[in-house]
mmCIF file of C-alpha atoms in Angstrom:
data_model
loop_
_atom_site.group_PDB
_atom_site.id
_atom_site.type_symbol
_atom_site.label_atom_id
_atom_site.label_comp_id
_atom_site.label_asym_id
_atom_site.label_seq_id
_atom_site.Cartn_x
_atom_site.Cartn_y
_atom_site.Cartn_z
ATOM 1 C CA MET H 1 35.391 155.421 93.319
ATOM 2 C CA ASP H 2 32.599 157.597 94.688
ATOM 3 C CA GLN H 3 32.195 161.023 92.911
ATOM 4 C CA LYS H 4 34.014 163.183 95.903
ATOM 5 C CA LYS H 5 37.019 160.851 95.904
ATOM 6 C CA PHE H 6 37.279 161.260 92.142
ATOM 7 C CA LEU H 7 37.089 164.926 91.793
ATOM 8 C CA GLN H 8 39.951 165.352 94.932
ATOM 9 C CA ASP H 9 41.867 163.024 93.022
ATOM 10 C CA SER H 10 41.356 165.569 89.904
ATOM 11 C CA TYR H 11 41.767 168.697 91.320
ATOM 12 C CA THR H 12 45.062 170.911 90.610
ATOM 13 C CA GLU H 13 46.586 172.097 93.727
ATOM 14 C CA GLU H 14 44.804 175.754 92.841
ATOM 15 C CA GLU H 15 41.687 174.203 92.744
ATOM 16 C CA ARG H 16 41.981 172.007 96.213
ATOM 17 C CA ASP H 17 42.309 175.703 97.199
ATOM 18 C CA LEU H 18 38.230 176.313 96.531
ATOM 19 C CA ASN H 19 37.806 173.947 99.554
ATOM 20 C CA ASN H 20 38.318 177.290 101.620
ATOM 21 C CA ARG H 21 35.673 179.105 99.781
ATOM 22 C CA LYS H 22 32.049 179.759 101.579
ATOM 23 C CA GLU H 23 29.873 177.686 99.497
ATOM 24 C CA VAL H 24 26.719 179.708 98.214
ATOM 25 C CA PHE H 25 24.586 177.504 96.052
ATOM 26 C CA ARG H 26 24.143 173.600 96.381
ATOM 27 C CA ILE H 27 21.986 172.431 93.423
ATOM 28 C CA HIS H 28 20.621 169.026 92.315
ATOM 29 C CA TYR H 29 20.632 168.218 88.690
ATOM 30 C CA ALA H 30 18.856 164.702 87.784
ATOM 31 C CA THR H 31 18.047 163.599 84.022
ATOM 32 C CA GLY H 32 15.310 161.301 83.460
ATOM 33 C CA ALA H 33 14.751 158.921 80.448
ATOM 34 C CA PRO H 34 16.498 156.671 78.841
ATOM 35 C CA GLU H 35 19.037 156.760 82.178
ATOM 36 C CA TYR H 36 18.229 158.636 85.696
ATOM 37 C CA LYS H 37 21.494 160.501 86.527
ATOM 38 C CA SER H 38 21.835 162.550 89.657
ATOM 39 C CA VAL H 39 24.230 164.888 90.765
ATOM 40 C CA LEU H 40 24.998 167.464 93.539
ATOM 41 C CA ILE H 41 27.132 170.550 92.835
ATOM 42 C CA SER H 42 28.391 173.427 95.486
ATOM 43 C CA LEU H 43 29.234 176.453 93.967
ATOM 44 C CA PRO H 44 31.169 178.488 93.594
ATOM 45 C CA ALA H 45 33.646 175.449 91.690
ATOM 46 C CA SER H 46 35.954 176.004 88.848
ATOM 47 C CA VAL H 47 35.219 175.766 85.511
ATOM 48 C CA GLY H 48 37.489 172.178 85.813
ATOM 49 C CA GLN H 49 35.316 170.919 88.811
ATOM 50 C CA ILE H 50 32.201 170.997 86.608
ATOM 51 C CA GLU H 51 33.541 170.136 83.542
ATOM 52 C CA GLN H 52 34.874 166.706 85.675
ATOM 53 C CA VAL H 53 31.476 166.279 87.184
ATOM 54 C CA GLU H 54 30.135 166.369 83.421
ATOM 55 C CA GLU H 55 32.870 163.545 82.478
ATOM 56 C CA TYR H 56 32.393 161.676 85.995
ATOM 57 C CA ASN H 57 28.235 161.367 85.430
ATOM 58 C CA GLY H 58 27.998 161.182 81.754
ATOM 59 C CA ILE H 59 26.223 164.575 81.616
ATOM 60 C CA PRO H 60 27.526 166.652 78.748
ATOM 61 C CA GLY H 61 26.201 170.469 78.688
ATOM 62 C CA LEU H 62 25.787 170.896 82.308
ATOM 63 C CA MET H 63 26.625 174.599 82.502
ATOM 64 C CA LYS H 64 24.034 175.511 80.180
ATOM 65 C CA CYS H 65 21.593 173.319 81.920
ATOM 66 C CA ARG H 66 18.277 175.383 83.652
ATOM 67 C CA ASN H 67 16.287 172.951 85.748
ATOM 68 C CA TYR H 68 17.941 171.947 88.396
ATOM 69 C CA GLU H 69 16.750 172.315 92.227
ATOM 70 C CA CYS H 70 18.629 174.528 94.759
ATOM 71 C CA TRP H 71 19.219 172.777 98.449
ATOM 72 C CA PHE H 72 19.496 174.617 101.370
ATOM 73 C CA VAL H 73 22.801 176.389 102.485
ATOM 74 C CA HIS H 74 23.014 178.496 105.576
ATOM 75 C CA ASP H 75 23.037 182.566 104.770
ATOM 76 C CA PHE H 76 22.237 181.913 100.844
ATOM 77 C CA ASP H 77 18.610 180.066 101.584
ATOM 78 C CA GLY H 78 16.258 181.306 99.319
ATOM 79 C CA LEU H 79 18.760 183.511 97.755
ATOM 80 C CA VAL H 80 17.880 182.003 94.209
ATOM 81 C CA ASP H 81 14.672 183.325 93.989
ATOM 82 C CA CYS H 82 15.586 186.920 94.425
ATOM 83 C CA LEU H 83 17.441 186.515 90.899
ATOM 84 C CA PRO H 84 15.963 186.554 87.384
ATOM 85 C CA PRO H 85 14.578 183.263 87.057
ATOM 86 C CA LEU H 86 15.717 180.257 85.135
ATOM 87 C CA ARG H 87 19.830 181.209 85.491
ATOM 88 C CA SER H 88 22.049 178.447 83.825
ATOM 89 C CA VAL H 89 24.420 176.669 86.149
ATOM 90 C CA GLU H 90 27.582 178.607 84.641
ATOM 91 C CA GLU H 91 25.567 181.658 85.693
ATOM 92 C CA LEU H 92 24.708 180.924 88.668
ATOM 93 C CA ASN H 93 28.246 179.546 89.372
ATOM 94 C CA ARG H 94 29.363 183.468 88.217
ATOM 95 C CA ILE H 95 27.307 184.726 90.569
ATOM 96 C CA ALA H 96 28.092 182.722 93.495
ATOM 97 C CA TRP H 97 31.876 183.527 93.127
ATOM 98 C CA ALA H 98 30.670 187.233 93.015
ATOM 99 C CA LEU H 99 29.026 186.573 96.288
ATOM 100 C CA GLN H 100 31.959 185.172 97.523
ATOM 101 C CA GLU H 101 34.245 188.253 97.445
ATOM 102 C CA VAL H 102 31.568 189.982 98.782
ATOM 103 C CA TRP H 103 31.405 187.549 101.892
ATOM 104 C CA GLN H 104 34.964 187.384 102.801
ATOM 105 C CA SER H 105 34.612 191.150 102.904
ATOM 106 C CA GLY H 106 32.150 190.715 105.688
ATOM 107 C CA ARG H 107 29.519 193.121 104.137
ATOM 108 C CA TYR H 108 27.216 190.409 103.038
ATOM 109 C CA ARG H 109 23.840 190.376 104.372
ATOM 110 C CA LYS H 110 21.106 188.151 102.783
ATOM 111 C CA ARG H 111 18.457 190.543 103.588
ATOM 112 C CA ASP H 112 20.273 193.801 102.265
ATOM 113 C CA LEU H 113 20.968 191.969 99.026
ATOM 114 C CA ALA H 114 17.379 191.113 98.881
ATOM 115 C CA ALA H 115 16.342 194.452 98.802
ATOM 116 C CA PHE H 116 19.111 195.738 96.326
ATOM 117 C CA LEU H 117 17.846 193.117 93.791
ATOM 118 C CA GLU H 118 14.341 194.364 94.548
ATOM 119 C CA ALA H 119 15.211 197.640 94.244
ATOM 120 C CA GLU H 120 16.989 197.146 90.873
ATOM 121 C CA LEU H 121 14.869 194.234 89.272
ATOM 122 C CA PRO H 122 17.688 192.935 87.000
ATOM 123 C CA GLU H 123 16.630 190.953 84.458
ATOM 124 C CA ASN H 124 19.909 189.279 83.258
ATOM 125 C CA THR H 125 23.271 187.894 84.976
ATOM 126 C CA GLU H 126 25.216 191.030 84.260
ATOM 127 C CA ALA H 127 22.679 193.249 86.157
ATOM 128 C CA VAL H 128 23.422 191.055 88.561
ATOM 129 C CA LEU H 129 26.800 191.206 88.697
ATOM 130 C CA ARG H 130 26.979 194.943 88.271
ATOM 131 C CA ILE H 131 24.696 195.386 91.958
ATOM 132 C CA ILE H 132 27.215 192.566 93.740
ATOM 133 C CA GLU H 133 29.910 194.659 92.356
ATOM 134 C CA ASP H 134 28.561 197.628 93.550
ATOM 135 C CA TYR H 135 27.440 196.054 96.612
ATOM 136 C CA GLN H 136 29.035 199.167 99.037
ATOM 137 C CA ASP H 137 27.065 201.666 96.844
ATOM 138 C CA TYR H 138 24.015 200.541 97.928
ATOM 139 C CA GLU H 139 22.069 200.918 101.745
ATOM 140 C CA LEU H 140 18.784 199.286 103.039
ATOM 141 C CA ILE H 141 16.845 202.046 105.632
ATOM 142 C CA GLN H 142 14.459 200.705 108.143
ATOM 143 C CA LYS H 143 11.657 202.494 108.878
ATOM 144 C CA ASP H 144 12.747 204.354 112.148
ATOM 145 C CA ASP H 145 15.531 205.665 110.413
ATOM 146 C CA TYR H 146 14.035 207.141 107.269
ATOM 147 C CA GLN H 147 11.099 208.519 109.169
ATOM 148 C CA GLY H 148 12.449 211.474 110.602
ATOM 149 C CA GLU H 149 13.485 212.506 106.495
ATOM 150 C CA LEU H 150 10.331 211.867 105.323
ATOM 151 C CA SER H 151 8.743 213.900 108.045
ATOM 152 C CA GLU H 152 11.053 216.721 107.264
ATOM 153 C CA TYR H 153 10.325 217.031 103.903
ATOM 154 C CA LEU H 154 6.618 217.032 104.321
ATOM 155 C CA TRP H 155 6.357 219.942 106.621
ATOM 156 C CA LYS H 156 8.837 221.770 104.067
ATOM 157 C CA VAL H 157 6.787 221.736 101.232
ATOM 158 C CA ASN H 158 3.530 221.979 103.979
ATOM 159 C CA ARG H 159 1.972 218.719 102.039
ATOM 160 C CA TYR H 160 1.630 216.859 105.079
ATOM 161 C CA PRO H 161 -1.872 215.311 105.138
ATOM 162 C CA PHE H 162 -4.712 216.484 107.652
ATOM 163 C CA THR H 163 -7.329 214.232 106.172
ATOM 164 C CA GLU H 164 -8.955 211.165 108.532
ATOM 165 C CA GLY H 165 -9.212 207.108 108.373
ATOM 166 C CA LYS H 166 -8.450 205.598 104.930
ATOM 167 C CA GLN H 167 -8.628 209.248 103.153
ATOM 168 C CA ARG H 168 -5.411 210.231 105.199
ATOM 169 C CA VAL H 169 -3.529 206.841 104.713
ATOM 170 C CA ALA H 170 -3.997 207.083 100.758
ATOM 171 C CA ASP H 171 -3.189 210.385 101.279
ATOM 172 C CA PHE H 172 0.607 209.420 103.073
ATOM 173 C CA GLU H 173 1.312 206.919 100.681
ATOM 174 C CA HIS H 174 0.869 209.022 97.863
ATOM 175 C CA LEU H 175 3.221 211.879 99.568
ATOM 176 C CA GLU H 176 5.885 209.103 100.759
ATOM 177 C CA GLN H 177 6.525 207.812 97.080
ATOM 178 C CA GLU H 178 6.544 211.315 95.939
ATOM 179 C CA TRP H 179 9.312 211.680 98.316
ATOM 180 C CA ALA H 180 10.759 208.631 97.648
ATOM 181 C CA PHE H 181 11.155 209.615 93.767
ATOM 182 C CA GLN H 182 12.496 212.858 94.843
ATOM 183 C CA VAL H 183 15.055 211.668 96.978
ATOM 184 C CA GLY H 184 15.951 208.774 94.535
ATOM 185 C CA MET H 185 15.099 205.728 96.968
ATOM 186 C CA ILE H 186 12.656 202.943 95.905
ATOM 187 C CA LYS H 187 10.460 201.068 98.743
ATOM 188 C CA THR H 188 11.060 197.155 99.286
ATOM 189 C CA ASP H 189 9.058 194.709 101.075
ATOM 190 C CA TYR H 190 12.642 195.190 103.690
ATOM 191 C CA GLY H 191 12.464 198.874 103.439
ATOM 192 C CA TYR H 192 13.759 201.872 101.371
ATOM 193 C CA VAL H 193 17.052 201.258 99.336
ATOM 194 C CA ARG H 194 19.417 203.973 98.270
ATOM 195 C CA ASN H 195 22.517 203.682 96.062
ATOM 196 C CA HIS H 196 24.667 206.905 97.091
ATOM 197 C CA LYS H 197 26.125 207.368 93.771
ATOM 198 C CA LYS H 198 23.005 207.692 91.595
ATOM 199 C CA PRO H 199 19.159 208.087 92.132
ATOM 200 C CA LEU H 200 16.774 204.680 92.198
ATOM 201 C CA ARG H 201 13.527 205.413 90.254
ATOM 202 C CA ARG H 202 11.602 202.947 88.867
ATOM 203 C CA THR H 203 9.555 203.517 85.476
ATOM 204 C CA PHE H 204 6.102 201.685 85.140
ATOM 205 C CA GLU H 205 5.241 200.414 81.479
ATOM 206 C CA GLU H 206 1.846 198.661 82.696
ATOM 207 C CA ALA H 207 0.711 196.155 80.396
ATOM 208 C CA LYS H 208 -2.108 193.191 80.224
ATOM 209 C CA ILE H 209 -2.029 189.936 79.039
ATOM 210 C CA CYS H 210 -4.283 186.810 79.059
ATOM 211 C CA LEU H 211 -3.360 183.398 79.375
ATOM 212 C CA TYR H 212 -5.891 180.003 78.491
ATOM 213 C CA SER H 213 -5.805 177.057 79.326
ATOM 214 C CA PRO H 214 -8.777 174.076 79.585
ATOM 215 C CA ILE H 215 -10.781 173.273 82.400
ATOM 216 C CA VAL H 216 -11.549 169.484 82.822
ATOM 217 C CA LEU H 217 -15.212 169.029 84.590
ATOM 218 C CA LEU H 218 -15.793 165.716 86.167
ATOM 219 C CA LEU H 219 -19.226 164.955 87.161
ATOM 220 C CA TYR H 220 -19.991 161.225 89.487
ATOM 221 C CA GLU H 221 -23.802 161.518 89.023
ATOM 222 C CA GLU H 222 -26.044 160.778 91.849
ATOM 223 C CA ASN H 223 -27.029 157.429 90.418
ATOM 224 C CA ARG H 224 -24.205 156.188 88.511
ATOM 225 C CA SER H 225 -24.319 152.477 88.027
ATOM 226 C CA GLU H 226 -20.425 152.838 87.506
ATOM 227 C CA PRO H 227 -17.560 154.013 90.004
ATOM 228 C CA VAL H 228 -16.464 156.555 87.250
ATOM 229 C CA PRO H 229 -16.777 160.061 86.992
ATOM 230 C CA VAL H 230 -18.429 161.258 83.244
ATOM 231 C CA VAL H 231 -16.393 163.826 81.629
ATOM 232 C CA LEU H 232 -18.350 166.710 80.258
ATOM 233 C CA GLU H 233 -18.758 168.032 77.213
ATOM 234 C CA GLY H 234 -20.077 171.023 74.653
ATOM 235 C CA GLU H 235 -23.159 172.626 76.819
ATOM 236 C CA GLU H 236 -23.417 170.435 79.111
ATOM 237 C CA LYS H 237 -19.739 171.761 80.257
ATOM 238 C CA ASN H 238 -20.749 175.377 79.774
ATOM 239 C CA SER H 239 -23.601 175.252 81.583
ATOM 240 C CA TYR H 240 -21.533 174.821 84.948
ATOM 241 C CA GLN H 241 -19.299 178.154 83.885
ATOM 242 C CA THR H 242 -21.263 180.249 86.706
ATOM 243 C CA ILE H 243 -20.661 177.985 89.428
ATOM 244 C CA ILE H 244 -16.876 177.653 89.300
ATOM 245 C CA GLN H 245 -16.654 181.177 88.964
ATOM 246 C CA LYS H 246 -18.615 181.711 92.020
ATOM 247 C CA ARG H 247 -15.824 179.259 93.482
ATOM 248 C CA ILE H 248 -13.387 180.941 91.934
ATOM 249 C CA GLY H 249 -14.240 184.250 93.230
ATOM 250 C CA GLU H 250 -14.910 182.790 96.656
ATOM 251 C CA SER H 251 -11.578 181.519 96.515
ATOM 252 C CA LEU H 252 -9.552 184.570 96.011
ATOM 253 C CA GLU H 253 -11.206 186.587 98.692
ATOM 254 C CA GLU H 254 -8.380 185.567 101.060
ATOM 255 C CA CYS H 255 -5.654 186.927 98.604
ATOM 256 C CA ASP H 256 -4.848 190.791 98.757
ATOM 257 C CA PRO H 257 -5.070 192.789 95.370
ATOM 258 C CA GLN H 258 -1.871 191.102 93.695
ATOM 259 C CA GLY H 259 -4.393 187.683 93.572
ATOM 260 C CA LEU H 260 -2.718 184.948 93.320
ATOM 261 C CA GLY H 261 0.344 186.848 92.376
ATOM 262 C CA MET H 262 1.063 187.207 96.076
ATOM 263 C CA TYR H 263 2.210 183.089 95.706
ATOM 264 C CA LEU H 264 4.494 183.758 93.452
ATOM 265 C CA THR H 265 8.214 182.242 94.546
ATOM 266 C CA ASN H 266 10.207 184.649 91.965
ATOM 267 C CA GLN H 267 10.297 187.739 93.728
ATOM 268 C CA LEU H 268 11.520 189.826 91.241
ATOM 269 C CA LEU H 269 8.670 188.131 88.916
ATOM 270 C CA LYS H 270 6.118 188.805 91.876
ATOM 271 C CA GLN H 271 7.266 192.999 91.550
ATOM 272 C CA LYS H 272 6.640 192.763 88.065
ATOM 273 C CA VAL H 273 3.530 191.270 88.450
ATOM 274 C CA LYS H 274 0.499 194.003 89.820
ATOM 275 C CA ALA H 275 -2.121 191.678 89.387
ATOM 276 C CA MET H 276 -2.820 187.775 88.604
ATOM 277 C CA ILE H 277 -6.450 186.709 88.613
ATOM 278 C CA PRO H 278 -7.959 183.377 87.126
ATOM 279 C CA CYS H 279 -11.566 183.267 85.750
ATOM 280 C CA ALA H 280 -13.744 180.811 84.101
ATOM 281 C CA GLU H 281 -15.053 182.338 80.625
ATOM 282 C CA ILE H 282 -16.785 180.705 77.494
ATOM 283 C CA ILE H 283 -14.816 181.872 74.789
ATOM 284 C CA ASN H 284 -16.180 180.556 70.826
ATOM 285 C CA GLY H 285 -18.064 178.072 72.817
ATOM 286 C CA GLU H 286 -15.461 176.407 74.999
ATOM 287 C CA LEU H 287 -14.822 176.925 78.389
ATOM 288 C CA TYR H 288 -11.441 178.100 79.469
ATOM 289 C CA MET H 289 -9.532 178.878 82.191
ATOM 290 C CA VAL H 290 -8.493 182.381 81.556
ATOM 291 C CA LEU H 291 -5.788 183.943 83.587
ATOM 292 C CA HIS H 292 -5.794 187.919 83.619
ATOM 293 C CA LEU H 293 -2.333 189.385 84.194
ATOM 294 C CA ASP H 294 -1.884 193.454 84.939
ATOM 295 C CA LEU H 295 2.060 193.723 84.438
ATOM 296 C CA ASN H 296 4.168 196.540 86.094
ATOM 297 C CA GLN H 297 6.522 195.751 83.228
ATOM 298 C CA PRO H 298 6.944 193.713 80.492
ATOM 299 C CA LEU H 299 8.295 189.908 80.920
ATOM 300 C CA THR H 300 11.481 188.936 80.030
ATOM 301 C CA GLU H 301 11.510 185.513 77.548
ATOM 302 C CA LEU H 302 12.750 183.757 80.483
ATOM 303 C CA GLU H 303 10.247 185.351 83.061
ATOM 304 C CA TYR H 304 7.179 184.546 80.781
ATOM 305 C CA GLN H 305 8.272 180.923 81.627
ATOM 306 C CA GLN H 306 8.590 180.990 85.196
ATOM 307 C CA LEU H 307 5.244 183.083 85.320
ATOM 308 C CA VAL H 308 4.116 179.927 83.109
ATOM 309 C CA THR H 309 5.563 177.233 85.262
ATOM 310 C CA GLU H 310 4.383 178.898 88.959
ATOM 311 C CA TRP H 311 0.727 179.293 87.614
ATOM 312 C CA THR H 312 0.670 175.405 86.107
ATOM 313 C CA PHE H 313 1.969 174.329 89.675
ATOM 314 C CA GLN H 314 -0.699 176.331 91.423
ATOM 315 C CA ALA H 315 -3.106 175.374 89.173
ATOM 316 C CA GLU H 316 -2.709 171.799 89.902
ATOM 317 C CA HIS H 317 -1.027 171.259 92.967
ATOM 318 C CA GLY H 318 -1.898 174.824 95.017
ATOM 319 C CA TRP H 319 -4.662 176.638 94.675
ATOM 320 C CA GLY H 320 -6.565 174.816 92.073
ATOM 321 C CA LEU H 321 -6.135 171.560 94.185
ATOM 322 C CA GLU H 322 -9.105 172.324 95.584
ATOM 323 C CA PHE H 323 -11.547 172.411 93.239
ATOM 324 C CA PHE H 324 -10.800 168.816 92.503
ATOM 325 C CA GLU H 325 -10.471 167.489 96.276
ATOM 326 C CA ARG H 326 -13.249 169.520 97.279
ATOM 327 C CA THR H 327 -16.579 168.895 94.936
ATOM 328 C CA SER H 328 -19.396 171.066 94.278
ATOM 329 C CA LYS H 329 -23.215 169.627 94.884
ATOM 330 C CA VAL H 330 -24.870 170.248 91.611
ATOM 331 C CA PRO H 331 -28.372 168.656 91.077
ATOM 332 C CA LYS H 332 -27.086 165.756 88.557
ATOM 333 C CA GLY H 333 -24.591 164.711 91.674
ATOM 334 C CA GLU H 334 -21.222 165.902 92.364
ATOM 335 C CA LEU H 335 -18.871 168.330 90.372
ATOM 336 C CA PHE H 336 -14.986 168.211 89.924
ATOM 337 C CA ALA H 337 -12.956 170.751 88.041
ATOM 338 C CA VAL H 338 -9.474 170.241 86.895
ATOM 339 C CA PHE H 339 -7.382 172.894 86.103
ATOM 340 C CA TRP H 340 -4.097 171.509 84.947
ATOM 341 C CA ASP H 341 -2.912 168.294 85.111
ATOM 342 C CA SER H 342 1.087 167.387 84.114
ATOM 343 C CA GLY H 343 0.404 163.915 83.615
ATOM 344 C CA ALA H 344 -2.033 164.902 80.584
ATOM 345 C CA ALA H 345 0.476 167.259 79.082
ATOM 346 C CA ALA H 346 -1.528 166.456 75.222
ATOM 347 C CA ASN H 347 -4.876 167.650 77.033
ATOM 348 C CA PHE H 348 -3.514 170.605 78.756
ATOM 349 C CA THR H 349 -1.978 173.946 76.953
ATOM 350 C CA ILE H 350 -1.146 177.645 77.700
ATOM 351 C CA GLN H 351 -2.031 179.898 75.040
ATOM 352 C CA THR H 352 -1.885 183.831 74.516
ATOM 353 C CA GLU H 353 -4.581 185.596 73.280
ATOM 354 C CA GLU H 354 -3.044 185.448 69.801
ATOM 355 C CA GLU H 355 -1.987 182.161 69.863
ATOM 356 C CA LEU H 356 -5.856 181.139 71.325
ATOM 357 C CA PHE H 357 -7.302 182.976 68.409
ATOM 358 C CA GLY H 358 -5.349 182.130 65.686
ATOM 359 C CA GLN H 359 -6.328 178.802 66.341
ATOM 360 C CA PHE H 360 -9.864 179.632 66.067
ATOM 361 C CA GLN H 361 -9.475 181.598 62.728
ATOM 362 C CA GLN H 362 -7.619 178.661 61.401
ATOM 363 C CA ARG H 363 -10.378 176.040 62.263
ATOM 364 C CA GLN H 364 -12.914 178.425 60.415
ATOM 365 C CA LEU H 365 -10.638 178.505 57.251
ATOM 366 C CA SER H 366 -10.516 174.783 56.835
#
């Protein structure tokens, strides 16, 4: 008996009514060793349905799982990236049920909801559910709709910018931010968002953190006798720091001031990261990749986990892959850099400043 028929036979009459629901999320969960198991779940679902999936597939604790993939669902595709990161299946199901009601009311627009979430920056599921519950109180205002109100405000307070060029642009942006704060609206990537029952104002608690990880340098010597690279260590490895840093700087020229933060997939995390700049630095005689992070607001524990996950993916498969695929010509041959290798977890770790320098102190004491 296949999984679908098993579930249909197990549904109560009430649960069969769920087939009339609007699918919001379709998640794929797979387990690894010792036995590979794979399951596809459509949300919203009843608790009983999910428990049946757990039982039938032998996957206990599925409700608490956070390491799943979201597959394409029309009208809701990409919405999971607008939620606080690493929601459990149980939490995602609660959100799906809440969205079901908005969909049935005819008010749902993915663009609108994404803007409302970006404006509020919810950090947990309860905050997301409150936004969805108050969906009718929010409004997304397009540029053409707020320009008149903005111009009226500027003339009223006699603050209209009369400067020219870049200074005029900077002055206008500052005045626009001032106006938005006064009227209680927040600018998002989609336009301005207002709530008709309360002013929306964002406070900033800027912070700086650094994440440290090792760099592996491989040298294909010009006159090598073996077709394998040499793994560089010590002073020889450190001597190439300026070459690696120069290439890092060149690679960031295509980025905006947010640096690699512009490539973050979780949209709420992206709003909190003001800048994400990698650098090759020598610390206590060792070559490290140092990720400098300027934050607009502190990160939650799950946001930090998401940031580390996205950063290591960029370092291995995205931005950092170029440093391995495209060599640097040096006098001794060709230089390759590896910033992250998930297949060699023992050699690659992410450390905070406190963890790294605590490790250095322990070495000195031992």
